[in-house]
Amino acid sequence: MLDVYQNGPPNGHIIVQDIQHFPASFVPKMEYGPFKKFFYYDYEVVPTMQIKGMHFFNSNPKKDDIVGVLESAVLKSLLPLVSLHESVDDLVKYVPKECLPQDYGGLLDTSDTLHEKSKSELLKNGAFFEWQDQLTVDESKRPANNTIAQNMFGFGK
């Protein structure tokens, strides 16, 4: 939210994830509700932040597991945006090198350097997060029985 506050909403975004170390044993333990809510909010509620694509790479031995997770956790309308790539070489055909860190053959700083810069930026802007934490919702204006939100994600009574 800090970036949106500072620069305005982006014209969509692309999710890129290295899943080389994604443990297959993690799949049965996953809770899909939070993922569904994230994707619904991101894709349906905030159109300026829409997901333009999702690229998962280093996926060869885990393709079936990943597809199963995505089918359970992602909105059906997003599934056509999902691409599984066996390697970084395949990924760079779809994601420009200007958008990837050096460790993945890109032109940006290394992942570690980008991580440190992000941490530094978050710490430098602590006042923003304190202000954001103070924002509250007037619960008296919330509809009393919001069954749409409950049932939409399979959590209805």
PDB file of N, CA and C in Angstrom, residues 84-142:
ATOM      1  N   LEU A  84       3.150 -21.623 -16.458  1.00  0.00           N
ATOM      2  CA  LEU A  84       4.173 -22.392 -15.754  1.00  0.00           C
ATOM      3  C   LEU A  84       5.364 -22.544 -16.682  1.00  0.00           C
ATOM      4  N   HIS A  85       6.543 -22.211 -16.171  1.00  0.00           N
ATOM      5  CA  HIS A  85       7.767 -22.268 -16.967  1.00  0.00           C
ATOM      6  C   HIS A  85       8.744 -23.231 -16.305  1.00  0.00           C
ATOM      7  N   GLU A  86       9.388 -24.046 -17.106  1.00  0.00           N
ATOM      8  CA  GLU A  86      10.327 -25.022 -16.564  1.00  0.00           C
ATOM      9  C   GLU A  86      11.629 -24.381 -16.107  1.00  0.00           C
ATOM     10  N   SER A  87      11.971 -23.224 -16.670  1.00  0.00           N
ATOM     11  CA  SER A  87      13.256 -22.602 -16.333  1.00  0.00           C
ATOM     12  C   SER A  87      13.178 -21.094 -16.511  1.00  0.00           C
ATOM     13  N   VAL A  88      14.221 -20.416 -16.057  1.00  0.00           N
ATOM     14  CA  VAL A  88      14.329 -18.970 -16.245  1.00  0.00           C
ATOM     15  C   VAL A  88      14.430 -18.647 -17.728  1.00  0.00           C
ATOM     16  N   ASP A  89      15.116 -19.498 -18.482  1.00  0.00           N
ATOM     17  CA  ASP A  89      15.249 -19.264 -19.924  1.00  0.00           C
ATOM     18  C   ASP A  89      13.882 -19.181 -20.596  1.00  0.00           C
ATOM     19  N   ASP A  90      12.958 -20.001 -20.163  1.00  0.00           N
ATOM     20  CA  ASP A  90      11.605 -19.947 -20.710  1.00  0.00           C
ATOM     21  C   ASP A  90      10.869 -18.702 -20.206  1.00  0.00           C
ATOM     22  N   LEU A  91      11.093 -18.339 -18.948  1.00  0.00           N
ATOM     23  CA  LEU A  91      10.435 -17.177 -18.354  1.00  0.00           C
ATOM     24  C   LEU A  91      10.764 -15.888 -19.097  1.00  0.00           C
ATOM     25  N   VAL A  92      12.037 -15.693 -19.475  1.00  0.00           N
ATOM     26  CA  VAL A  92      12.442 -14.421 -20.096  1.00  0.00           C
ATOM     27  C   VAL A  92      11.831 -14.219 -21.483  1.00  0.00           C
ATOM     28  N   LYS A  93      11.181 -15.225 -22.017  1.00  0.00           N
ATOM     29  CA  LYS A  93      10.439 -15.042 -23.271  1.00  0.00           C
ATOM     30  C   LYS A  93       9.167 -14.230 -23.028  1.00  0.00           C
ATOM     31  N   TYR A  94       8.713 -14.194 -21.758  1.00  0.00           N
ATOM     32  CA  TYR A  94       7.451 -13.551 -21.416  1.00  0.00           C
ATOM     33  C   TYR A  94       7.618 -12.355 -20.483  1.00  0.00           C
ATOM     34  N   VAL A  95       8.658 -12.350 -19.690  1.00  0.00           N
ATOM     35  CA  VAL A  95       8.918 -11.266 -18.746  1.00  0.00           C
ATOM     36  C   VAL A  95      10.237 -10.621 -19.143  1.00  0.00           C
ATOM     37  N   PRO A  96      10.235  -9.306 -19.424  1.00  0.00           N
ATOM     38  CA  PRO A  96      11.472  -8.652 -19.875  1.00  0.00           C
ATOM     39  C   PRO A  96      12.593  -8.729 -18.838  1.00  0.00           C
ATOM     40  N   LYS A  97      13.827  -8.820 -19.318  1.00  0.00           N
ATOM     41  CA  LYS A  97      14.985  -8.875 -18.416  1.00  0.00           C
ATOM     42  C   LYS A  97      15.080  -7.625 -17.553  1.00  0.00           C
ATOM     43  N   GLU A  98      14.540  -6.509 -18.031  1.00  0.00           N
ATOM     44  CA  GLU A  98      14.556  -5.258 -17.266  1.00  0.00           C
ATOM     45  C   GLU A  98      13.727  -5.367 -15.986  1.00  0.00           C
ATOM     46  N   CYS A  99      12.910  -6.390 -15.886  1.00  0.00           N
ATOM     47  CA  CYS A  99      12.027  -6.572 -14.730  1.00  0.00           C
ATOM     48  C   CYS A  99      12.479  -7.693 -13.803  1.00  0.00           C
ATOM     49  N   LEU A 100      13.617  -8.305 -14.096  1.00  0.00           N
ATOM     50  CA  LEU A 100      14.095  -9.442 -13.303  1.00  0.00           C
ATOM     51  C   LEU A 100      15.414  -9.114 -12.618  1.00  0.00           C
ATOM     52  N   PRO A 101      15.640  -9.675 -11.427  1.00  0.00           N
ATOM     53  CA  PRO A 101      16.924  -9.477 -10.749  1.00  0.00           C
ATOM     54  C   PRO A 101      18.053 -10.229 -11.456  1.00  0.00           C
ATOM     55  N   GLN A 102      19.276  -9.815 -11.167  1.00  0.00           N
ATOM     56  CA  GLN A 102      20.458 -10.421 -11.795  1.00  0.00           C
ATOM     57  C   GLN A 102      20.526 -11.927 -11.569  1.00  0.00           C
ATOM     58  N   ASP A 103      20.096 -12.398 -10.393  1.00  0.00           N
ATOM     59  CA  ASP A 103      20.183 -13.833 -10.102  1.00  0.00           C
ATOM     60  C   ASP A 103      19.332 -14.665 -11.061  1.00  0.00           C
ATOM     61  N   TYR A 104      18.405 -14.023 -11.745  1.00  0.00           N
ATOM     62  CA  TYR A 104      17.547 -14.721 -12.705  1.00  0.00           C
ATOM     63  C   TYR A 104      17.801 -14.250 -14.133  1.00  0.00           C
ATOM     64  N   GLY A 105      19.000 -13.747 -14.360  1.00  0.00           N
ATOM     65  CA  GLY A 105      19.376 -13.329 -15.705  1.00  0.00           C
ATOM     66  C   GLY A 105      18.847 -11.970 -16.102  1.00  0.00           C
ATOM     67  N   GLY A 106      18.364 -11.216 -15.139  1.00  0.00           N
ATOM     68  CA  GLY A 106      17.795  -9.904 -15.425  1.00  0.00           C
ATOM     69  C   GLY A 106      18.793  -8.776 -15.283  1.00  0.00           C
ATOM     70  N   LEU A 107      18.285  -7.564 -15.440  1.00  0.00           N
ATOM     71  CA  LEU A 107      19.133  -6.377 -15.412  1.00  0.00           C
ATOM     72  C   LEU A 107      19.006  -5.580 -14.115  1.00  0.00           C
ATOM     73  N   LEU A 108      18.114  -5.974 -13.226  1.00  0.00           N
ATOM     74  CA  LEU A 108      17.977  -5.294 -11.941  1.00  0.00           C
ATOM     75  C   LEU A 108      19.096  -5.732 -10.998  1.00  0.00           C
ATOM     76  N   ASP A 109      19.139  -5.118  -9.809  1.00  0.00           N
ATOM     77  CA  ASP A 109      20.078  -5.560  -8.778  1.00  0.00           C
ATOM     78  C   ASP A 109      19.785  -7.016  -8.410  1.00  0.00           C
ATOM     79  N   THR A 110      20.636  -7.601  -7.585  1.00  0.00           N
ATOM     80  CA  THR A 110      20.402  -8.973  -7.129  1.00  0.00           C
ATOM     81  C   THR A 110      19.163  -9.016  -6.226  1.00  0.00           C
ATOM     82  N   SER A 111      18.610 -10.195  -6.037  1.00  0.00           N
ATOM     83  CA  SER A 111      17.439 -10.360  -5.164  1.00  0.00           C
ATOM     84  C   SER A 111      17.742  -9.885  -3.748  1.00  0.00           C
ATOM     85  N   ASP A 112      18.933 -10.214  -3.243  1.00  0.00           N
ATOM     86  CA  ASP A 112      19.304  -9.789  -1.887  1.00  0.00           C
ATOM     87  C   ASP A 112      19.352  -8.272  -1.777  1.00  0.00           C
ATOM     88  N   THR A 113      19.919  -7.611  -2.776  1.00  0.00           N
ATOM     89  CA  THR A 113      20.000  -6.148  -2.766  1.00  0.00           C
ATOM     90  C   THR A 113      18.602  -5.539  -2.834  1.00  0.00           C
ATOM     91  N   LEU A 114      17.748  -6.068  -3.694  1.00  0.00           N
ATOM     92  CA  LEU A 114      16.378  -5.566  -3.802  1.00  0.00           C
ATOM     93  C   LEU A 114      15.616  -5.777  -2.501  1.00  0.00           C
ATOM     94  N   HIS A 115      15.851  -6.914  -1.853  1.00  0.00           N
ATOM     95  CA  HIS A 115      15.211  -7.201  -0.570  1.00  0.00           C
ATOM     96  C   HIS A 115      15.640  -6.176   0.480  1.00  0.00           C
ATOM     97  N   GLU A 116      16.931  -5.906   0.553  1.00  0.00           N
ATOM     98  CA  GLU A 116      17.436  -4.929   1.524  1.00  0.00           C
ATOM     99  C   GLU A 116      16.896  -3.533   1.242  1.00  0.00           C
ATOM    100  N   LYS A 117      16.820  -3.156  -0.030  1.00  0.00           N
ATOM    101  CA  LYS A 117      16.265  -1.846  -0.389  1.00  0.00           C
ATOM    102  C   LYS A 117      14.796  -1.751   0.022  1.00  0.00           C
ATOM    103  N   SER A 118      14.050  -2.826  -0.184  1.00  0.00           N
ATOM    104  CA  SER A 118      12.632  -2.839   0.195  1.00  0.00           C
ATOM    105  C   SER A 118      12.477  -2.711   1.704  1.00  0.00           C
ATOM    106  N   LYS A 119      13.276  -3.472   2.459  1.00  0.00           N
ATOM    107  CA  LYS A 119      13.228  -3.379   3.922  1.00  0.00           C
ATOM    108  C   LYS A 119      13.550  -1.969   4.382  1.00  0.00           C
ATOM    109  N   SER A 120      14.587  -1.380   3.803  1.00  0.00           N
ATOM    110  CA  SER A 120      14.995  -0.026   4.164  1.00  0.00           C
ATOM    111  C   SER A 120      13.874   0.975   3.886  1.00  0.00           C
ATOM    112  N   GLU A 121      13.221   0.835   2.746  1.00  0.00           N
ATOM    113  CA  GLU A 121      12.118   1.730   2.373  1.00  0.00           C
ATOM    114  C   GLU A 121      10.950   1.588   3.350  1.00  0.00           C
ATOM    115  N   LEU A 122      10.640   0.363   3.746  1.00  0.00           N
ATOM    116  CA  LEU A 122       9.557   0.144   4.707  1.00  0.00           C
ATOM    117  C   LEU A 122       9.892   0.769   6.059  1.00  0.00           C
ATOM    118  N   LEU A 123      11.112   0.558   6.531  1.00  0.00           N
ATOM    119  CA  LEU A 123      11.519   1.114   7.820  1.00  0.00           C
ATOM    120  C   LEU A 123      11.555   2.639   7.783  1.00  0.00           C
ATOM    121  N   LYS A 124      11.984   3.190   6.675  1.00  0.00           N
ATOM    122  CA  LYS A 124      12.066   4.647   6.519  1.00  0.00           C
ATOM    123  C   LYS A 124      10.673   5.282   6.551  1.00  0.00           C
ATOM    124  N   ASN A 125       9.661   4.530   6.185  1.00  0.00           N
ATOM    125  CA  ASN A 125       8.297   5.053   6.109  1.00  0.00           C
ATOM    126  C   ASN A 125       7.399   4.505   7.211  1.00  0.00           C
ATOM    127  N   GLY A 126       7.981   4.260   8.373  1.00  0.00           N
ATOM    128  CA  GLY A 126       7.215   3.728   9.496  1.00  0.00           C
ATOM    129  C   GLY A 126       6.020   4.589   9.867  1.00  0.00           C
ATOM    130  N   ALA A 127       6.143   5.903   9.730  1.00  0.00           N
ATOM    131  CA  ALA A 127       5.044   6.806  10.081  1.00  0.00           C
ATOM    132  C   ALA A 127       3.807   6.532   9.224  1.00  0.00           C
ATOM    133  N   PHE A 128       4.013   6.189   7.963  1.00  0.00           N
ATOM    134  CA  PHE A 128       2.880   5.868   7.088  1.00  0.00           C
ATOM    135  C   PHE A 128       2.113   4.668   7.631  1.00  0.00           C
ATOM    136  N   PHE A 129       2.823   3.642   8.050  1.00  0.00           N
ATOM    137  CA  PHE A 129       2.169   2.432   8.538  1.00  0.00           C
ATOM    138  C   PHE A 129       1.476   2.675   9.876  1.00  0.00           C
ATOM    139  N   GLU A 130       2.060   3.533  10.710  1.00  0.00           N
ATOM    140  CA  GLU A 130       1.399   3.892  11.967  1.00  0.00           C
ATOM    141  C   GLU A 130       0.103   4.639  11.674  1.00  0.00           C
ATOM    142  N   TRP A 131       0.142   5.568  10.713  1.00  0.00           N
ATOM    143  CA  TRP A 131      -1.056   6.302  10.310  1.00  0.00           C
ATOM    144  C   TRP A 131      -2.100   5.335   9.755  1.00  0.00           C
ATOM    145  N   GLN A 132      -1.673   4.410   8.913  1.00  0.00           N
ATOM    146  CA  GLN A 132      -2.589   3.456   8.295  1.00  0.00           C
ATOM    147  C   GLN A 132      -3.245   2.563   9.354  1.00  0.00           C
ATOM    148  N   ASP A 133      -2.492   2.188  10.380  1.00  0.00           N
ATOM    149  CA  ASP A 133      -3.036   1.350  11.452  1.00  0.00           C
ATOM    150  C   ASP A 133      -4.118   2.072  12.251  1.00  0.00           C
ATOM    151  N   GLN A 134      -4.088   3.403  12.244  1.00  0.00           N
ATOM    152  CA  GLN A 134      -5.072   4.171  13.004  1.00  0.00           C
ATOM    153  C   GLN A 134      -6.392   4.337  12.254  1.00  0.00           C
ATOM    154  N   LEU A 135      -6.395   4.049  10.960  1.00  0.00           N
ATOM    155  CA  LEU A 135      -7.630   4.146  10.187  1.00  0.00           C
ATOM    156  C   LEU A 135      -8.581   3.046  10.645  1.00  0.00           C
ATOM    157  N   THR A 136      -9.829   3.397  10.826  1.00  0.00           N
ATOM    158  CA  THR A 136     -10.801   2.422  11.308  1.00  0.00           C
ATOM    159  C   THR A 136     -12.044   2.417  10.422  1.00  0.00           C
ATOM    160  N   VAL A 137     -12.853   1.419  10.615  1.00  0.00           N
ATOM    161  CA  VAL A 137     -14.109   1.262   9.891  1.00  0.00           C
ATOM    162  C   VAL A 137     -15.247   1.565  10.849  1.00  0.00           C
ATOM    163  N   ASP A 138     -16.260   2.259  10.360  1.00  0.00           N
ATOM    164  CA  ASP A 138     -17.461   2.498  11.150  1.00  0.00           C
ATOM    165  C   ASP A 138     -18.359   1.277  10.990  1.00  0.00           C
ATOM    166  N   GLU A 139     -18.265   0.351  11.930  1.00  0.00           N
ATOM    167  CA  GLU A 139     -18.995  -0.917  11.844  1.00  0.00           C
ATOM    168  C   GLU A 139     -20.507  -0.725  11.856  1.00  0.00           C
ATOM    169  N   SER A 140     -20.992   0.417  12.353  1.00  0.00           N
ATOM    170  CA  SER A 140     -22.442   0.648  12.378  1.00  0.00           C
ATOM    171  C   SER A 140     -23.008   0.796  10.966  1.00  0.00           C
ATOM    172  N   LYS A 141     -22.167   1.080   9.993  1.00  0.00           N
ATOM    173  CA  LYS A 141     -22.618   1.242   8.606  1.00  0.00           C
ATOM    174  C   LYS A 141     -22.508  -0.053   7.796  1.00  0.00           C
ATOM    175  N   ARG A 142     -21.949  -1.079   8.377  1.00  0.00           N
ATOM    176  CA  ARG A 142     -21.802  -2.362   7.678  1.00  0.00           C
ATOM    177  C   ARG A 142     -23.154  -3.085   7.656  1.00  0.00           C
TER     178      ARG A 142
END
